[in-house]
C-alpha cells in the first residue's frame, strides 16, 4: 500500500483552513465571535470529502472519532460514502471509536474523479490514507462558497454529497465550501466577512427560513441585514458573482405571522426587495437574485420545511444556470466526472 497525506486530497474547507486542526468549517477567529449554535453546526463536515484520481481499487483510511455532531442531517448514517460518476454509490461503515476503514472503489478508470465523503453524524478526522496504486489530487475548479441554513447544509438528504450546493458544484465543476449551518444562519456580518476573506471565484447566499420561527425577525430587519451582508461581502470580493436565493416554500409559515407579525411571505419579499435595492443603488450587475418560492414543490418537503433528495435536485436545477451565467462561458458541465 502507498501511504499519502490525506490533507492533499481534502476538499470542502476554506483556503488555509485545516479540518484536522480544529474540526470546523469556520476559522477560529469566527468561532470565537459567532453564536454557539453556529459554531456547533460548523463541526458537521457538510460537503467535506477526499477527491482524487488514479487506478487504485482499494484505499485504507486511518480515522479518529469524537462526539456525535449536534446538528447533522438526521437521515445520514455513520459511514463514508464513495461517489464515482456513472457507478453505484459505495458505503464504508465508520468503526466505533475509530481505527482503520477499508474502502473498495467502484471504478479503476484512472481518469475518473473519486469522491469519498466524510460521515456527518460523528466528528471524524482522517489521520492516514493509503492506496494500492498511486493517487493524484483531483483537478480543482473555481472556488464557490455558499452560506445558508440547514437546507444549504443538507438536512434530510439520504447521503452526503446530495445537498443542492454539492449538486450544483458537480454540474459546473466547482470547488465547493459549504457554509450551511443548521438551526442558525442569521445573515451575520461575521459570516459575511468569512465569505469576503475566502478569495472565492463566486459565492451564493441562501437563508431566511429560520428568520420566521427559530430566529424570528421582522421584514425591515431582514432587509437591513441583507444590505449589510452584501456590503460586507463586496468589501472583500468586489468582483465575484453573487447568487442570492430567497427562502423556498414553507406551507405553515407563508401566511402565518411570527411573534413580530411577519409572515414568511413578508420576509421573502423584504429580502428580495433589499437585493434589488442594493444592486440598483450600487449599480452592481454581478449580483443575481433567484426567487425561492417556486424552486421546490411543497410535496418535495419531507417535513414541511426541508427538501428531500428530489427537492434538493429541484433546488439545484433552479440555481445552476444562474451560477454558471455569473461565472461566464468558461463554466461548463462536467463530463464523466472529469474536470
Coordinates of N, CA, C and O in Angstrom, one line a residue, residues 170-329:
X170 N -21.0 19.9 -8.6 CA -20.7 18.7 -9.5 C -21.1 19.1 -11.0 O -20.4 18.7 -11.9
X171 N -22.2 19.7 -11.2 CA -22.7 20.0 -12.5 C -21.7 21.0 -13.2 O -21.5 20.9 -14.4
X172 N -21.2 22.0 -12.4 CA -20.4 23.0 -13.0 C -18.9 22.9 -12.8 O -18.1 23.7 -13.3
X173 N -18.5 21.9 -12.1 CA -17.0 21.7 -11.9 C -16.4 22.7 -11.0 O -15.3 23.2 -11.2
X174 N -17.2 23.0 -9.9 CA -16.7 24.0 -8.9 C -16.2 23.3 -7.7 O -16.5 22.2 -7.3
X175 N -15.3 24.0 -7.0 CA -14.7 23.6 -5.7 C -15.6 24.2 -4.6 O -15.5 25.4 -4.4
X176 N -16.5 23.4 -4.0 CA -17.5 23.9 -3.1 C -16.9 24.0 -1.6 O -16.3 23.0 -1.1
X177 N -17.2 25.1 -0.9 CA -17.1 25.1 0.5 C -18.5 25.4 1.0 O -19.1 26.5 0.7
X178 N -19.1 24.5 1.7 CA -20.5 24.6 2.2 C -20.5 25.2 3.6 O -20.1 24.6 4.5
X179 N -20.9 26.4 3.7 CA -21.1 27.1 4.9 C -22.6 27.2 5.3 O -23.1 28.3 5.7
X180 N -23.2 26.1 5.2 CA -24.6 26.0 5.7 C -24.6 25.5 7.2 O -23.9 24.6 7.5
X181 N -25.4 26.2 8.0 CA -25.4 25.9 9.4 C -26.8 25.7 9.9 O -27.6 26.6 10.0
X182 N -27.1 24.4 10.2 CA -28.5 24.0 10.6 C -28.8 24.7 11.9 O -28.0 24.8 12.9
X183 N -30.1 25.2 12.0 CA -30.6 25.9 13.2 C -30.1 27.3 13.4 O -30.4 27.9 14.3
X184 N -29.2 27.8 12.4 CA -28.6 29.1 12.6 C -28.8 29.9 11.3 O -29.9 29.8 10.7
X185 N -27.8 30.6 10.9 CA -27.8 31.4 9.7 C -28.7 32.6 9.9 O -29.9 32.7 9.5
X186 N -28.1 33.7 10.5 CA -28.9 34.9 10.8 C -28.5 36.0 9.8 O -28.9 37.2 10.0
X187 N -27.6 35.7 8.8 CA -27.1 36.8 8.0 C -26.1 37.6 8.7 O -26.0 38.8 8.5
X188 N -25.3 37.0 9.6 CA -24.3 37.7 10.4 C -23.2 38.4 9.5 O -22.7 37.8 8.6
X189 N -22.9 39.6 9.9 CA -21.8 40.3 9.2 C -20.5 39.5 9.4 O -19.6 39.4 8.5
X190 N -20.3 38.8 10.6 CA -19.1 38.0 10.8 C -19.0 36.9 9.8 O -18.0 36.5 9.3
X191 N -20.2 36.3 9.4 CA -20.2 35.2 8.4 C -19.9 35.8 7.0 O -19.2 35.2 6.2
X192 N -20.5 37.0 6.8 CA -20.2 37.6 5.5 C -18.7 37.9 5.4 O -18.1 37.8 4.3
X193 N -18.1 38.3 6.5 CA -16.6 38.6 6.5 C -15.8 37.3 6.1 O -14.8 37.4 5.5
X194 N -16.3 36.1 6.5 CA -15.6 34.9 6.2 C -15.7 34.7 4.7 O -14.7 34.3 4.0
X195 N -16.9 34.9 4.1 CA -17.0 34.8 2.6 C -16.1 35.8 2.0 O -15.4 35.5 1.0
X196 N -16.1 37.1 2.5 CA -15.3 38.1 1.9 C -13.8 37.8 1.9 O -13.1 38.2 0.9
X197 N -13.3 37.1 2.9 CA -11.9 36.8 3.0 C -11.5 35.5 2.3 O -10.3 35.1 2.3
X198 N -12.5 34.8 1.7 CA -12.2 33.5 1.2 C -11.5 33.5 -0.1 O -10.9 32.4 -0.5
X199 N -11.5 34.6 -0.8 CA -10.9 34.6 -2.2 C -11.7 33.8 -3.2 O -11.2 33.4 -4.3
X200 N -13.0 33.6 -2.9 CA -13.8 32.8 -3.8 C -14.0 33.4 -5.1 O -14.1 34.6 -5.3
X201 N -14.1 32.5 -6.2 CA -14.4 33.0 -7.5 C -15.9 33.4 -7.6 O -16.3 34.2 -8.4
X202 N -16.7 32.8 -6.7 CA -18.1 33.1 -6.7 C -18.7 32.7 -5.4 O -18.1 31.8 -4.7
X203 N -19.8 33.3 -5.0 CA -20.5 32.9 -3.7 C -22.0 32.8 -4.0 O -22.5 33.4 -4.9
X204 N -22.6 32.1 -3.0 CA -24.1 32.1 -3.0 C -24.6 32.3 -1.6 O -23.9 31.9 -0.6
X205 N -25.7 32.8 -1.5 CA -26.3 33.1 -0.1 C -27.8 32.6 -0.2 O -28.5 33.0 -1.1
X206 N -28.1 31.8 0.8 CA -29.5 31.2 0.8 C -29.9 31.0 2.2 O -29.6 30.0 2.8
X207 N -30.6 32.0 2.8 CA -31.1 31.9 4.1 C -32.4 32.6 4.3 O -32.8 33.3 3.3
X208 N -33.0 32.5 5.4 CA -34.2 33.3 5.7 C -35.4 32.5 6.3 O -36.2 33.1 6.9
X209 N -35.4 31.2 6.1 CA -36.5 30.4 6.6 C -36.5 30.5 8.1 O -37.6 30.6 8.8
X210 N -35.3 30.4 8.8 CA -35.3 30.4 10.2 C -35.7 31.8 10.8 O -36.0 32.0 12.0
X211 N -35.6 32.8 9.9 CA -36.0 34.2 10.4 C -37.5 34.3 10.7 O -37.9 35.3 11.3
X212 N -38.3 33.3 10.3 CA -39.7 33.3 10.6 C -40.0 32.7 12.0 O -40.8 33.2 12.7
X213 N -39.2 31.6 12.4 CA -39.6 30.9 13.6 C -38.5 30.8 14.6 O -38.5 31.6 15.6
X214 N -37.5 30.0 14.4 CA -36.5 29.7 15.4 C -35.6 31.0 15.7 O -35.0 31.1 16.8
X215 N -35.5 31.8 14.7 CA -34.7 33.1 14.8 C -35.6 34.2 14.3 O -35.3 34.9 13.4
X216 N -36.8 34.4 15.0 CA -37.8 35.3 14.4 C -37.3 36.8 14.3 O -36.6 37.3 15.1
X217 N -37.7 37.4 13.2 CA -37.3 38.8 12.9 C -38.4 39.4 12.2 O -39.4 38.8 11.9
X218 N -38.3 40.7 11.9 CA -39.3 41.5 11.1 C -38.8 41.7 9.7 O -37.6 41.5 9.4
X219 N -39.7 42.1 8.9 CA -39.4 42.4 7.5 C -38.4 43.5 7.4 O -37.4 43.4 6.6
X220 N -38.5 44.6 8.1 CA -37.5 45.7 8.0 C -36.1 45.2 8.4 O -35.1 45.6 7.8
X221 N -36.1 44.4 9.4 CA -34.8 43.9 9.9 C -34.1 43.0 8.9 O -32.9 43.1 8.7
X222 N -34.8 42.1 8.3 CA -34.2 41.1 7.4 C -33.7 41.9 6.1 O -32.7 41.6 5.6
X223 N -34.4 43.0 5.8 CA -34.0 43.8 4.7 C -32.7 44.5 5.0 O -31.7 44.5 4.2
X224 N -32.6 45.1 6.2 CA -31.3 45.7 6.6 C -30.2 44.8 6.7 O -29.0 45.0 6.4
X225 N -30.5 43.6 7.3 CA -29.4 42.6 7.5 C -28.9 42.1 6.1 O -27.7 41.9 5.9
X226 N -29.8 42.0 5.1 CA -29.4 41.6 3.8 C -28.5 42.7 3.2 O -27.4 42.4 2.6
X227 N -28.8 43.9 3.4 CA -28.0 45.0 2.8 C -26.6 45.0 3.4 O -25.6 45.1 2.7
X228 N -26.5 44.8 4.8 CA -25.2 44.8 5.4 C -24.4 43.6 5.0 O -23.2 43.7 4.8
X229 N -25.1 42.5 4.9 CA -24.4 41.2 4.5 C -23.7 41.4 3.1 O -22.5 41.1 2.9
X230 N -24.5 41.9 2.1 CA -24.0 42.1 0.8 C -22.9 43.2 0.8 O -21.9 43.0 0.1
X231 N -23.0 44.2 1.6 CA -22.0 45.2 1.7 C -20.7 44.6 2.2 O -19.6 44.9 1.6
X232 N -20.8 43.8 3.2 CA -19.5 43.2 3.8 C -18.9 42.2 2.8 O -17.7 42.2 2.6
X233 N -19.7 41.4 2.1 CA -19.2 40.5 1.0 C -18.4 41.3 0.0 O -17.3 41.0 -0.4
X234 N -19.0 42.4 -0.5 CA -18.4 43.2 -1.5 C -17.1 43.9 -1.1 O -16.3 44.2 -1.9
X235 N -17.0 44.2 0.2 CA -15.8 44.8 0.7 C -14.5 43.9 0.5 O -13.4 44.4 0.3
X236 N -14.8 42.6 0.5 CA -13.7 41.7 0.3 C -13.6 41.0 -1.1 O -12.6 40.6 -1.6
X237 N -14.8 40.9 -1.7 CA -14.9 40.3 -3.1 C -15.7 41.3 -4.0 O -16.8 41.1 -4.3
X238 N -15.0 42.3 -4.4 CA -15.7 43.4 -5.2 C -16.2 42.9 -6.6 O -17.1 43.5 -7.1
X239 N -15.6 41.9 -7.1 CA -16.0 41.5 -8.5 C -16.6 40.1 -8.6 O -17.1 39.8 -9.6
X240 N -16.6 39.3 -7.5 CA -17.1 38.0 -7.6 C -18.6 37.9 -7.8 O -19.3 38.7 -7.2
X241 N -19.1 37.1 -8.7 CA -20.5 36.9 -8.9 C -21.2 36.4 -7.6 O -20.6 35.5 -7.0
X242 N -22.3 37.0 -7.2 CA -23.0 36.6 -6.0 C -24.4 36.1 -6.4 O -25.1 36.9 -7.1
X243 N -24.8 34.9 -6.0 CA -26.2 34.5 -6.2 C -26.9 34.5 -4.9 O -26.5 33.8 -4.0
X244 N -28.0 35.2 -4.8 CA -28.8 35.2 -3.6 C -30.1 34.5 -3.9 O -30.9 34.8 -4.8
X245 N -30.4 33.4 -3.1 CA -31.6 32.6 -3.2 C -32.5 32.9 -2.0 O -32.1 32.7 -0.9
X246 N -33.7 33.4 -2.3 CA -34.6 33.7 -1.2 C -35.2 32.4 -0.7 O -35.1 31.4 -1.3
X247 N -35.9 32.5 0.5 CA -36.4 31.2 1.1 C -37.4 30.5 0.2 O -38.2 31.0 -0.5
X248 N -37.2 29.1 0.2 CA -38.1 28.3 -0.5 C -39.5 28.2 0.2 O -39.6 28.7 1.3
X249 N -40.4 27.5 -0.4 CA -41.8 27.5 0.2 C -41.7 26.8 1.6 O -41.0 25.8 1.8
X250 N -42.6 27.3 2.5 CA -42.8 26.6 3.8 C -44.2 26.8 4.1 O -44.7 27.8 4.6
X251 N -45.1 25.8 3.8 CA -46.5 26.0 3.9 C -47.1 26.5 5.2 O -48.0 27.4 5.2
X252 N -46.5 26.1 6.3 CA -47.1 26.5 7.6 C -46.7 28.0 7.9 O -47.3 28.5 8.8
X253 N -45.8 28.5 7.2 CA -45.3 29.9 7.5 C -45.7 31.0 6.5 O -45.6 32.1 6.8
X254 N -46.1 30.6 5.4 CA -46.3 31.5 4.3 C -47.3 32.7 4.7 O -47.0 33.8 4.4
X255 N -48.4 32.3 5.3 CA -49.4 33.3 5.6 C -49.6 33.4 7.1 O -50.7 34.0 7.6
X256 N -48.7 32.9 7.9 CA -48.9 32.9 9.4 C -47.9 33.9 10.0 O -46.6 33.7 9.8
X257 N -48.3 34.9 10.7 CA -47.4 35.9 11.3 C -46.5 35.2 12.4 O -47.0 34.4 13.2
X258 N -45.2 35.6 12.5 CA -44.4 35.2 13.6 C -44.6 36.1 14.8 O -45.5 36.9 14.8
X259 N -43.8 36.0 15.8 CA -44.0 36.8 17.0 C -43.9 38.3 16.8 O -44.4 39.1 17.6
X260 N -43.3 38.7 15.7 CA -43.1 40.1 15.3 C -44.0 40.5 14.2 O -43.9 41.6 13.6
X261 N -45.0 39.6 13.9 CA -46.0 40.0 12.9 C -45.6 39.8 11.5 O -46.4 40.2 10.6
X262 N -44.5 39.1 11.2 CA -44.0 38.9 9.8 C -44.4 37.5 9.4 O -44.0 36.5 10.0
X263 N -45.1 37.4 8.2 CA -45.2 36.1 7.6 C -44.0 35.8 6.8 O -43.2 36.7 6.4
X264 N -43.8 34.5 6.5 CA -42.6 34.2 5.6 C -42.7 34.9 4.3 O -41.7 35.3 3.7
X265 N -44.0 35.1 3.8 CA -44.2 35.8 2.5 C -43.6 37.2 2.7 O -43.0 37.8 1.7
X266 N -43.8 37.9 3.8 CA -43.3 39.2 4.0 C -41.8 39.2 4.1 O -41.1 40.1 3.5
X267 N -41.2 38.2 4.8 CA -39.8 38.2 4.9 C -39.1 37.9 3.6 O -38.1 38.5 3.3
X268 N -39.7 37.0 2.8 CA -39.1 36.8 1.5 C -39.1 38.0 0.6 O -38.2 38.3 -0.1
X269 N -40.3 38.7 0.6 CA -40.4 39.9 -0.2 C -39.4 41.0 0.2 O -38.8 41.6 -0.6
X270 N -39.3 41.1 1.5 CA -38.3 42.1 2.0 C -36.9 41.8 1.7 O -36.1 42.7 1.3
X271 N -36.5 40.5 1.8 CA -35.2 40.1 1.4 C -34.9 40.4 -0.1 O -33.9 40.9 -0.5
X272 N -35.9 40.0 -0.9 CA -35.8 40.1 -2.4 C -35.7 41.6 -2.7 O -34.9 42.0 -3.6
X273 N -36.5 42.4 -2.1 CA -36.5 43.9 -2.4 C -35.2 44.5 -2.0 O -34.7 45.4 -2.6
X274 N -34.6 44.0 -0.9 CA -33.4 44.5 -0.4 C -32.3 44.2 -1.4 O -31.4 45.0 -1.6
X275 N -32.3 43.0 -2.0 CA -31.3 42.7 -3.0 C -31.4 43.6 -4.2 O -30.4 44.1 -4.8
X276 N -32.7 43.8 -4.7 CA -32.9 44.6 -5.8 C -32.4 46.1 -5.5 O -31.8 46.7 -6.4
X277 N -32.7 46.6 -4.3 CA -32.3 47.9 -4.0 C -30.8 48.0 -3.9 O -30.2 49.0 -4.4
X278 N -30.2 47.0 -3.4 CA -28.7 47.1 -3.3 C -28.1 47.1 -4.7 O -27.1 47.9 -4.9
X279 N -28.5 46.3 -5.6 CA -27.9 46.2 -6.9 C -28.2 47.5 -7.6 O -27.4 48.0 -8.4
X280 N -29.4 48.1 -7.4 CA -29.7 49.4 -8.1 C -28.9 50.5 -7.5 O -28.3 51.4 -8.3
X281 N -28.7 50.6 -6.2 CA -28.0 51.7 -5.6 C -26.5 51.6 -5.9 O -25.9 52.7 -6.0
X282 N -26.0 50.4 -5.9 CA -24.5 50.3 -6.2 C -24.2 50.0 -7.6 O -23.0 49.9 -8.0
X283 N -25.2 49.9 -8.5 CA -25.0 49.6 -9.9 C -24.2 48.3 -10.0 O -23.3 48.2 -10.9
X284 N -24.5 47.3 -9.2 CA -23.8 46.1 -9.2 C -24.5 45.0 -10.0 O -25.5 44.5 -9.6
X285 N -24.0 44.8 -11.2 CA -24.7 43.8 -12.1 C -24.1 42.4 -11.9 O -24.4 41.5 -12.7
X286 N -23.3 42.2 -10.8 CA -22.7 40.8 -10.6 C -23.5 40.1 -9.5 O -23.0 39.1 -9.0
X287 N -24.6 40.7 -9.0 CA -25.4 40.0 -8.0 C -26.7 39.6 -8.7 O -27.4 40.4 -9.4
X288 N -27.0 38.3 -8.5 CA -28.2 37.7 -9.2 C -29.2 37.3 -8.1 O -28.8 36.5 -7.2
X289 N -30.4 37.7 -8.2 CA -31.5 37.2 -7.2 C -32.2 36.1 -7.9 O -32.7 36.2 -9.0
X290 N -32.3 35.0 -7.1 CA -33.1 33.8 -7.5 C -34.3 33.7 -6.6 O -34.1 33.2 -5.4
X291 N -35.5 34.1 -6.9 CA -36.7 33.9 -6.0 C -36.9 32.5 -5.7 O -36.9 31.6 -6.6
X292 N -37.0 32.2 -4.4 CA -37.0 30.8 -4.0 C -38.4 30.2 -3.9 O -38.5 28.9 -3.9
X293 N -39.4 30.9 -4.0 CA -40.8 30.4 -3.7 C -41.1 29.2 -4.6 O -41.7 28.2 -4.2
X294 N -40.8 29.3 -5.9 CA -41.2 28.3 -6.9 C -40.2 27.2 -7.2 O -40.4 26.4 -8.0
X295 N -39.1 27.3 -6.4 CA -38.0 26.3 -6.8 C -38.2 24.9 -6.4 O -37.9 24.0 -7.1
X296 N -38.9 24.7 -5.2 CA -39.1 23.3 -4.7 C -40.6 23.2 -4.5 O -41.2 23.9 -3.7
X297 N -41.3 22.2 -5.1 CA -42.7 21.9 -4.8 C -42.9 21.5 -3.4 O -42.0 20.9 -2.8
X298 N -44.0 22.0 -2.8 CA -44.3 21.6 -1.4 C -44.3 20.1 -1.1 O -43.9 19.7 -0.1
X299 N -44.7 19.4 -2.1 CA -44.7 17.9 -2.0 C -43.3 17.3 -1.9 O -43.2 16.1 -1.5
X300 N -42.3 18.0 -2.2 CA -40.9 17.5 -2.0 C -40.2 17.9 -0.7 O -39.0 17.7 -0.6
X301 N -41.0 18.5 0.2 CA -40.5 18.8 1.5 C -40.8 17.6 2.4 O -42.0 17.2 2.6
X302 N -39.8 17.0 3.1 CA -40.1 15.7 3.8 C -40.7 16.0 5.1 O -41.4 15.1 5.7
X303 N -40.6 17.2 5.7 CA -41.2 17.5 7.0 C -41.9 18.9 7.0 O -42.2 19.5 8.0
X304 N -42.3 19.4 5.8 CA -42.9 20.6 5.7 C -41.9 21.8 5.6 O -42.4 23.0 5.4
X305 N -40.7 21.5 5.8 CA -39.6 22.6 5.9 C -38.5 22.2 4.9 O -38.0 23.1 4.1
X306 N -37.9 21.0 5.1 CA -36.7 20.6 4.4 C -36.9 19.8 3.2 O -37.7 18.8 3.3
X307 N -36.3 20.0 2.1 CA -36.4 19.2 0.9 C -35.7 17.8 1.1 O -34.7 17.7 1.8
X308 N -36.3 16.8 0.5 CA -35.6 15.5 0.4 C -34.7 15.5 -0.8 O -34.4 16.6 -1.4
X309 N -34.3 14.3 -1.2 CA -33.4 14.3 -2.3 C -33.9 14.9 -3.6 O -33.2 15.7 -4.3
X310 N -35.2 14.6 -3.9 CA -35.8 15.2 -5.1 C -35.9 16.8 -5.0 O -35.7 17.5 -5.9
X311 N -36.2 17.2 -3.8 CA -36.3 18.7 -3.6 C -34.9 19.4 -3.7 O -34.8 20.5 -4.3
X312 N -33.9 18.7 -3.2 CA -32.5 19.3 -3.4 C -32.2 19.3 -4.8 O -31.5 20.2 -5.3
X313 N -32.6 18.3 -5.6 CA -32.3 18.3 -7.0 C -33.0 19.4 -7.7 O -32.5 20.1 -8.6
X314 N -34.3 19.6 -7.3 CA -35.1 20.7 -7.9 C -34.4 22.0 -7.6 O -34.4 22.9 -8.4
X315 N -34.0 22.2 -6.4 CA -33.4 23.5 -6.0 C -32.1 23.7 -6.7 O -31.8 24.8 -7.2
X316 N -31.3 22.6 -6.9 CA -30.0 22.7 -7.7 C -30.3 23.1 -9.1 O -29.7 24.0 -9.7
X317 N -31.4 22.5 -9.7 CA -31.7 22.8 -11.1 C -32.1 24.2 -11.3 O -31.9 24.8 -12.3
X318 N -32.7 24.8 -10.2 CA -33.2 26.2 -10.3 C -32.1 27.2 -10.1 O -32.2 28.3 -10.5
X319 N -31.0 26.8 -9.6 CA -29.9 27.7 -9.2 C -28.7 27.6 -10.2 O -28.0 28.6 -10.5
X320 N -28.5 26.4 -10.8 CA -27.3 26.1 -11.6 C -27.1 27.1 -12.7 O -26.0 27.6 -12.9
X321 N -28.1 27.4 -13.5 CA -27.9 28.2 -14.6 C -27.5 29.6 -14.2 O -26.7 30.3 -14.9
X322 N -28.0 30.1 -13.1 CA -27.7 31.5 -12.6 C -26.2 31.5 -12.2 O -25.5 32.5 -12.4
X323 N -25.7 30.5 -11.5 CA -24.3 30.4 -11.0 C -23.4 30.4 -12.3 O -22.4 31.1 -12.4
X324 N -23.8 29.5 -13.2 CA -23.0 29.4 -14.4 C -22.9 30.7 -15.2 O -21.9 31.1 -15.7
X325 N -24.1 31.4 -15.3 CA -24.1 32.7 -16.0 C -23.2 33.7 -15.3 O -22.5 34.5 -16.0
X326 N -23.1 33.7 -14.0 CA -22.3 34.6 -13.3 C -20.8 34.4 -13.5 O -20.0 35.3 -13.6
X327 N -20.5 33.1 -13.6 CA -19.1 32.7 -13.8 C -18.6 32.9 -15.2 O -17.4 33.0 -15.5
X328 N -19.6 32.9 -16.2 CA -19.2 33.2 -17.6 C -19.1 31.9 -18.4 O -19.3 30.8 -17.9
X329 N -18.7 32.1 -19.7 CA -18.7 30.9 -20.6 C -17.7 29.8 -20.3 O -17.8 28.7 -20.8

